[in-house]
Short mmCIF file of C-alpha atoms and ligand atoms in Angstrom, two decimals:
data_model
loop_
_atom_site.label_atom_id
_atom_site.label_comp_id
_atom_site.label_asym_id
_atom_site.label_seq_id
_atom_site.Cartn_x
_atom_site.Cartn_y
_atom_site.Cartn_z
CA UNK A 1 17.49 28.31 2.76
CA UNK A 2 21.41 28.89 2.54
CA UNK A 3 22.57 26.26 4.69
CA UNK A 4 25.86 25.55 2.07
CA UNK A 5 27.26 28.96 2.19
CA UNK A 6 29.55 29.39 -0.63
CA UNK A 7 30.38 25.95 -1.10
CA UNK A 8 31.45 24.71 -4.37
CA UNK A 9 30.12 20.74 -5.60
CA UNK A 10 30.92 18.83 -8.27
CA UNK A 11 28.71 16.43 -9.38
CA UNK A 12 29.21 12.95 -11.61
CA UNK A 13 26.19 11.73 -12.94
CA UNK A 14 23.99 14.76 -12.37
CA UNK A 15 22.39 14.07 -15.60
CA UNK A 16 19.20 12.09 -14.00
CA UNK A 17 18.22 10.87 -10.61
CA UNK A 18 20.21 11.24 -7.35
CA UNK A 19 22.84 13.70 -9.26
CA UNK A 20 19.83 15.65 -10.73
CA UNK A 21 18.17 15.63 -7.66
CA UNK A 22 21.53 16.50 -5.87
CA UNK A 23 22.14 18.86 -7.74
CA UNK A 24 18.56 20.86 -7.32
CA UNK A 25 19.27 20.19 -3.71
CA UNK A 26 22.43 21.78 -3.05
CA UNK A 27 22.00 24.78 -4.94
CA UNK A 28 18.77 25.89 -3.16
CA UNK A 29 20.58 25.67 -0.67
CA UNK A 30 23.14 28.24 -1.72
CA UNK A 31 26.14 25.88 -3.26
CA UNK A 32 27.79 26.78 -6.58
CA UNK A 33 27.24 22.96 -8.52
CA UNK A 34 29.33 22.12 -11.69
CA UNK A 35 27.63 19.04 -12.95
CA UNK A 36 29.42 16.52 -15.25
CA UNK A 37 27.94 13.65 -17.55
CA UNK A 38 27.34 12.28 -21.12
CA UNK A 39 23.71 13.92 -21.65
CA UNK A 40 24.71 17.09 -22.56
CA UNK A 41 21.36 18.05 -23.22
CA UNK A 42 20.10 17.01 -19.93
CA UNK A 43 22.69 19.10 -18.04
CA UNK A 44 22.15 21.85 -19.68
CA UNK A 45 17.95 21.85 -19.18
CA UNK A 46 19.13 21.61 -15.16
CA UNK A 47 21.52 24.06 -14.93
CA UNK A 48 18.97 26.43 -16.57
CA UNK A 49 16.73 25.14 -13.88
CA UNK A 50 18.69 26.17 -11.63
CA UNK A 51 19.93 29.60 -12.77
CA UNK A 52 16.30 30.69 -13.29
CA UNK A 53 15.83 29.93 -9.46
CA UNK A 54 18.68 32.38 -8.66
CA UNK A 55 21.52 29.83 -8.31
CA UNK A 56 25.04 28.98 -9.78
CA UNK A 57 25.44 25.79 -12.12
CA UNK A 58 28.28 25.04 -14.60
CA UNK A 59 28.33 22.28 -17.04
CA UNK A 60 30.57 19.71 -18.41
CA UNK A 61 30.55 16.66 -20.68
CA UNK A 62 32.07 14.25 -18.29
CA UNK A 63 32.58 10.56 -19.04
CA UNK A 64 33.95 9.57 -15.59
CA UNK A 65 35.63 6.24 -17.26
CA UNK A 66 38.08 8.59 -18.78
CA UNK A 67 40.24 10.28 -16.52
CA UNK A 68 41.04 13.77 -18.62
CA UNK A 69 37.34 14.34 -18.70
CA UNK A 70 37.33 14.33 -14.39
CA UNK A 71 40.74 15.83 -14.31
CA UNK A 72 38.71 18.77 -16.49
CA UNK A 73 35.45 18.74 -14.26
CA UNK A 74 37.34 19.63 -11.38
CA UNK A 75 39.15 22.13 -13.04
CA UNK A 76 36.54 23.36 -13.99
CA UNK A 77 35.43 24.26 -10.81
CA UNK A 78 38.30 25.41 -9.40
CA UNK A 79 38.75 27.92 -13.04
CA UNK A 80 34.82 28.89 -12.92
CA UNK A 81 34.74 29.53 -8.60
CA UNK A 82 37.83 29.49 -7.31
CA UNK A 83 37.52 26.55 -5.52
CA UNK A 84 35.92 22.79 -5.05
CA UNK A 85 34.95 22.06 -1.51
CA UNK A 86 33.02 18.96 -2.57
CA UNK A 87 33.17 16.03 -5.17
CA UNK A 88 29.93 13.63 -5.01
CA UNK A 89 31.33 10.53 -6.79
CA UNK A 90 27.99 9.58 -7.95
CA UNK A 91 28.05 8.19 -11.68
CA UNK A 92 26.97 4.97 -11.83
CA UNK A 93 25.76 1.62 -14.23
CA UNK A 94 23.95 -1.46 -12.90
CA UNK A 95 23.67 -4.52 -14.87
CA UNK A 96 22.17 -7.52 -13.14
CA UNK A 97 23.14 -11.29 -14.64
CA UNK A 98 24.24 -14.46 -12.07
CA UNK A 99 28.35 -14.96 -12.46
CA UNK A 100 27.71 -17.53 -14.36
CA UNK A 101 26.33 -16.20 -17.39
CA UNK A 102 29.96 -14.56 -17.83
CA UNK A 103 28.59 -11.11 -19.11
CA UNK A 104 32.37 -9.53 -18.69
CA UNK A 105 31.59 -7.06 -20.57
CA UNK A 106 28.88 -5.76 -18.44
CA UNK A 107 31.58 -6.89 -15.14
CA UNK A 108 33.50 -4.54 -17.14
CA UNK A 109 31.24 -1.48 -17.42
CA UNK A 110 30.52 -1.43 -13.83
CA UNK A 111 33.89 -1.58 -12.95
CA UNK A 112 34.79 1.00 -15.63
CA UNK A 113 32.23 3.85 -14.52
CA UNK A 114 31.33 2.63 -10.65
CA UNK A 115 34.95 1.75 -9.41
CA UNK A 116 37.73 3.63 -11.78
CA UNK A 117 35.28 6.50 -12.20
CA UNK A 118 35.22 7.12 -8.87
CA UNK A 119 38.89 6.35 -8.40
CA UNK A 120 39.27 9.13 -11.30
CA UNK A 121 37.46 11.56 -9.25
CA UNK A 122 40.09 11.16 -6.26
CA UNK A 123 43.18 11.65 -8.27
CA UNK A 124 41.58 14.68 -9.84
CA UNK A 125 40.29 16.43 -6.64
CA UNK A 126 42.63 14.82 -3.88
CA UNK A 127 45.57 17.60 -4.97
CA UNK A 128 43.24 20.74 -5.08
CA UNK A 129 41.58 19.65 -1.61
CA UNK A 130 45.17 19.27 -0.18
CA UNK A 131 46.73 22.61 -1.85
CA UNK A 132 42.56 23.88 -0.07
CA UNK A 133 43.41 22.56 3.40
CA UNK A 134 39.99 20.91 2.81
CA UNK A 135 37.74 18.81 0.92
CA UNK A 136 34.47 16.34 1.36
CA UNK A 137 34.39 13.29 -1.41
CA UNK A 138 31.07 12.18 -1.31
CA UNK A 139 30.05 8.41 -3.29
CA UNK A 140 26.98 7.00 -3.82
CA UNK A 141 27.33 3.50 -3.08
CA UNK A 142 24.10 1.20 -2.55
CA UNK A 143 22.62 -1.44 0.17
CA UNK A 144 23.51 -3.88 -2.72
CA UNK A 145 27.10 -3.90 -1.40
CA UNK A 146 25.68 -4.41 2.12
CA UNK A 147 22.87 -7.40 1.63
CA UNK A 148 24.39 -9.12 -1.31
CA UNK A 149 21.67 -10.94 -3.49
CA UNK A 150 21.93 -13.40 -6.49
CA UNK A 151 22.76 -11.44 -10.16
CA UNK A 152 24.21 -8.52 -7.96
CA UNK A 153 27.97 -9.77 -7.28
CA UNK A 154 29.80 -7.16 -9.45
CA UNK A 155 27.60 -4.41 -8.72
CA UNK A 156 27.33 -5.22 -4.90
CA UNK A 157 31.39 -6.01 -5.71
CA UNK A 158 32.12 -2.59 -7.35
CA UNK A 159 29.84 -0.28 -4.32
CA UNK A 160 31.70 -2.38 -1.81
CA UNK A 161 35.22 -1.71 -3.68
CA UNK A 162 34.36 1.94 -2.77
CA UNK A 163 32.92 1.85 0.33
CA UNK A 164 36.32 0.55 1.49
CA UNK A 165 38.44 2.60 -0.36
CA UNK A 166 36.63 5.95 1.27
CA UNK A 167 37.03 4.30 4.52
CA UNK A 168 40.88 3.39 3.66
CA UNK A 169 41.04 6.71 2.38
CA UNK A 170 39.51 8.18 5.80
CA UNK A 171 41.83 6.44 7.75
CA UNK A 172 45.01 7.68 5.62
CA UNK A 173 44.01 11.66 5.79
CA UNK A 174 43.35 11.85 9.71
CA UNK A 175 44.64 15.68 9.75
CA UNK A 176 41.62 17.00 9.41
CA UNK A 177 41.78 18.43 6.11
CA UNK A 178 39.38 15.60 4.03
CA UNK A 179 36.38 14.02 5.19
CA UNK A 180 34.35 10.79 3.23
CA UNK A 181 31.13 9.79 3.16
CA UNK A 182 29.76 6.67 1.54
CA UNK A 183 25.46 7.45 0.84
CA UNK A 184 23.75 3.72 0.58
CA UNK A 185 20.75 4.07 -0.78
CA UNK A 186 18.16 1.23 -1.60
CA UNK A 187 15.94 1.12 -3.61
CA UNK A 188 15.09 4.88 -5.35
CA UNK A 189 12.62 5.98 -8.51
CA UNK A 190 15.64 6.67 -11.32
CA UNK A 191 16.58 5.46 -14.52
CA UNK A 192 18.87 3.38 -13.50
CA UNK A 193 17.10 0.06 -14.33
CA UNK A 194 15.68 1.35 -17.12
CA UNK A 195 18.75 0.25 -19.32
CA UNK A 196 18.62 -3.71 -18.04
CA UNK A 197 19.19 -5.35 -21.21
CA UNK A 198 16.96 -8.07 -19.93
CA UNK A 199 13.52 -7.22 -20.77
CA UNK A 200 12.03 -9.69 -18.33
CA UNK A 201 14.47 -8.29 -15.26
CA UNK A 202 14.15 -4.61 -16.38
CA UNK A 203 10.08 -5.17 -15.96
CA UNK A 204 10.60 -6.49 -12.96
CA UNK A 205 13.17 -4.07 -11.28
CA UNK A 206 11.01 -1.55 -12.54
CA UNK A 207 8.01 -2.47 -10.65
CA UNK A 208 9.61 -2.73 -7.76
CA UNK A 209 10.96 0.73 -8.34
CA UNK A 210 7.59 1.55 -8.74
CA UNK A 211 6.15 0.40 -6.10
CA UNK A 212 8.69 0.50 -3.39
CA UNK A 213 11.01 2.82 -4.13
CA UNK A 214 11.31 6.26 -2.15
CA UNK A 215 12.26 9.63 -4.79
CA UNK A 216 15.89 10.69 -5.75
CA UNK A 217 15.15 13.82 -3.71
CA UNK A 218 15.26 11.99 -0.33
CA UNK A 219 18.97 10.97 -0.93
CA UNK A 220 19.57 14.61 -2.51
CA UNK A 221 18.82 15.60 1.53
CA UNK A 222 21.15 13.12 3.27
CA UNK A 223 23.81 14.19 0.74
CA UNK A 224 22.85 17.70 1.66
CA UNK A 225 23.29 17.16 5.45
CA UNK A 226 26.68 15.22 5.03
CA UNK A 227 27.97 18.16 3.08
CA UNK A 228 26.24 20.50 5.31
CA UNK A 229 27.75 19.47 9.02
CA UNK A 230 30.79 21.94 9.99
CA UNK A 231 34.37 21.53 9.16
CA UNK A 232 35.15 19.18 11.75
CA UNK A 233 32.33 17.04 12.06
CA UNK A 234 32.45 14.08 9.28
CA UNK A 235 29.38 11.55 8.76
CA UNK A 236 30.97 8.84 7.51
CA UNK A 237 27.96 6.48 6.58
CA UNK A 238 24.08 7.10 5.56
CA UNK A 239 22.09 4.33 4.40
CA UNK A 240 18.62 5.58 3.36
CA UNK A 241 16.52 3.26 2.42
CA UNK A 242 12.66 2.90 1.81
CA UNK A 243 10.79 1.88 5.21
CA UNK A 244 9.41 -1.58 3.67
CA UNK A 245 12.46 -2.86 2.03
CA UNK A 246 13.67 -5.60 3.24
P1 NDP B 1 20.36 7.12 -13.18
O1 NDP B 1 20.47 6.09 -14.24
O2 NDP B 1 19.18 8.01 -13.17
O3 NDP B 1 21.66 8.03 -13.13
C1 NDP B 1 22.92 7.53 -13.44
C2 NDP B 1 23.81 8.69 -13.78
O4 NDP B 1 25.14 8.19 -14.04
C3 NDP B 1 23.35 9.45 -14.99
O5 NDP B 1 23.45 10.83 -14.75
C4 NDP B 1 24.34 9.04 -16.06
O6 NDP B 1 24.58 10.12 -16.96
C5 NDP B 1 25.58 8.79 -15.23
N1 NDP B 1 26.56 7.96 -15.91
C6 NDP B 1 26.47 6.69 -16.36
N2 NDP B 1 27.59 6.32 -16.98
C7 NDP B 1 28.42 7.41 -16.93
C8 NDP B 1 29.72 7.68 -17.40
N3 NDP B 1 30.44 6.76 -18.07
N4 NDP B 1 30.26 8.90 -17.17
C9 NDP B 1 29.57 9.83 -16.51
N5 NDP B 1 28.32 9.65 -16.05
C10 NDP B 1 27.77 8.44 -16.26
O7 NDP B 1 20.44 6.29 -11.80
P2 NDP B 1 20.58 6.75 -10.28
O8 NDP B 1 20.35 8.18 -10.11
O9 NDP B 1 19.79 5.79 -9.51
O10 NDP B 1 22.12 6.40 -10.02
C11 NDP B 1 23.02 7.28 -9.36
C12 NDP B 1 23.93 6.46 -8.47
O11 NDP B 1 23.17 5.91 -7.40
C13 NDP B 1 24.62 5.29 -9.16
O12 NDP B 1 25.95 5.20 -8.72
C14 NDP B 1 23.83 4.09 -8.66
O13 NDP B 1 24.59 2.91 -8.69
C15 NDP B 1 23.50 4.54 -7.25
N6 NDP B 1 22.39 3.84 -6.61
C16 NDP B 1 21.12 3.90 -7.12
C17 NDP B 1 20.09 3.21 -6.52
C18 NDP B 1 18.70 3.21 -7.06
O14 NDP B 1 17.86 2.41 -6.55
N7 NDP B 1 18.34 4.02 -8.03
C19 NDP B 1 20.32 2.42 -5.30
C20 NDP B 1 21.68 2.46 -4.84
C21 NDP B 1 22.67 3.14 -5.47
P3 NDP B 1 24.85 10.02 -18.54
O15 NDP B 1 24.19 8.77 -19.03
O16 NDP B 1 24.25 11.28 -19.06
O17 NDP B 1 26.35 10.00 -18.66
#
């Protein structure tokens, strides 16, 4: 199925979960992906993945808190296939504490990779998709920043941070030649729990992962379609979301 043409992604945080799954995604379905994040390793195992089933993967180390290594992601692209058509802004930490425990520098982390990494991906990629006459930034923000709970604030703070800037974004670049989409996704089987420093809130996260959450590969498909939809048609929001969350 080549529904993505020639289309060339980059991809934050395609190490594990929704960027893995992305990732596998978009090149069955005939895009060129350049995937960026610490695990070496990791990226490396996909990418062969993926060349083995007959598609085209690049790799970078790519610490989105540090602007160079974005700046080099997306230049990577561009040096490697001639073009990006697509950035999915999808790096991301979640530490869960209420305010008042003052963990800043969790507050800090989250902000660091969720909110300046993703800012980092715009001032990399916003000049290449102008000098393109087009370009899709794609973010994975959460249904944390839409029902806010107790020990979520700077998470739920740092997806909602984005959310707004796409849509401010949106609103500046009406010429047709970008288009944003903000994926909320609730709760979905990754590793992102997994590194709750809280042993007795990572056990419980990860049951509920467990037992409620829906597979990376569901929001690999509503990135797919957003990224798929012709040049002038933009879906602005998905939230995706497993059918007994509440
Ligand atoms: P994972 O923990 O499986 O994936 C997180 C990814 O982010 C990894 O590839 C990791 O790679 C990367 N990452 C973390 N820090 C950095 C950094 N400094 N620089 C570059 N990459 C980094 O979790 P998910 O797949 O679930 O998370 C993906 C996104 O989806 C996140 O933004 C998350 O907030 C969001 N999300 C997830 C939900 C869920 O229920 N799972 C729900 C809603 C939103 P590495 O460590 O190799 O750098």
């Amino acid at each position: 199925m080549s529904t993505l043409g020639s289309k060339v992604v980059a991809i934050t945080g395609a190490s594990s979960g929704i960027g893995a799954a992305t990732a596998l995604e978009l090149a069955a379905r005939g895009a060129a992906v350049v995937l960026g994040a610490r695990r070496t390793d990791r990226l490396d195992a996909l990418a062969a993945r993926i060349r083995d089933e007959g598609g085209r993967a690049e790799v970078l180390a790519a610490d989105v808190t540090r602007r160079a290594d974005v700046e080099a992601l997306v230049a990577r692209a561009v040096d490697r296939f001639g073009r990006l058509d697509v950035l999915v802004g999808n790096a991301g930490v979640a530490r869960t504490a209420p305010v008042a425990d003052l963990d800043v520098d969790d507050w800090n982390a989250m902000i660091d990779v969720n909110l300046r990494g993703v800012l980092h991906g715009i001032a990399a990629a916003l000049p290449v998709f102008r000098r393109q006459g087009r370009g899709h930034f794609v973010t994975t923000v959460s249904t944390s920043g839409l029902k806010v709970v107790p020990t979520q604030a700077v998470y739920a703070g740092t997806k909602n941070a984005v959310r707004t800037l796409l849509e401010a974004l949106r609103q500046e670049s009406t010429d047709g030649v970008l288009r944003t989409t903000s994926i909320s996704p609730g709760f979905v089987r990754t590793e992102l729990v997994d590194h709750l420093d809280d042993p007795g809130q990572r056990a419980q996260a990860q049951e509920a992962m467990a037992t409620l959450g829906i597979g990376p590969d569901a929001v690999a498909r509503a990135i797919a379609f957003a990224i798929e939809q012709p040049d002038d048609v933009e879906i602005g929001d998905i939230t995706i979301r497993p059918a007994r969350q509440g």
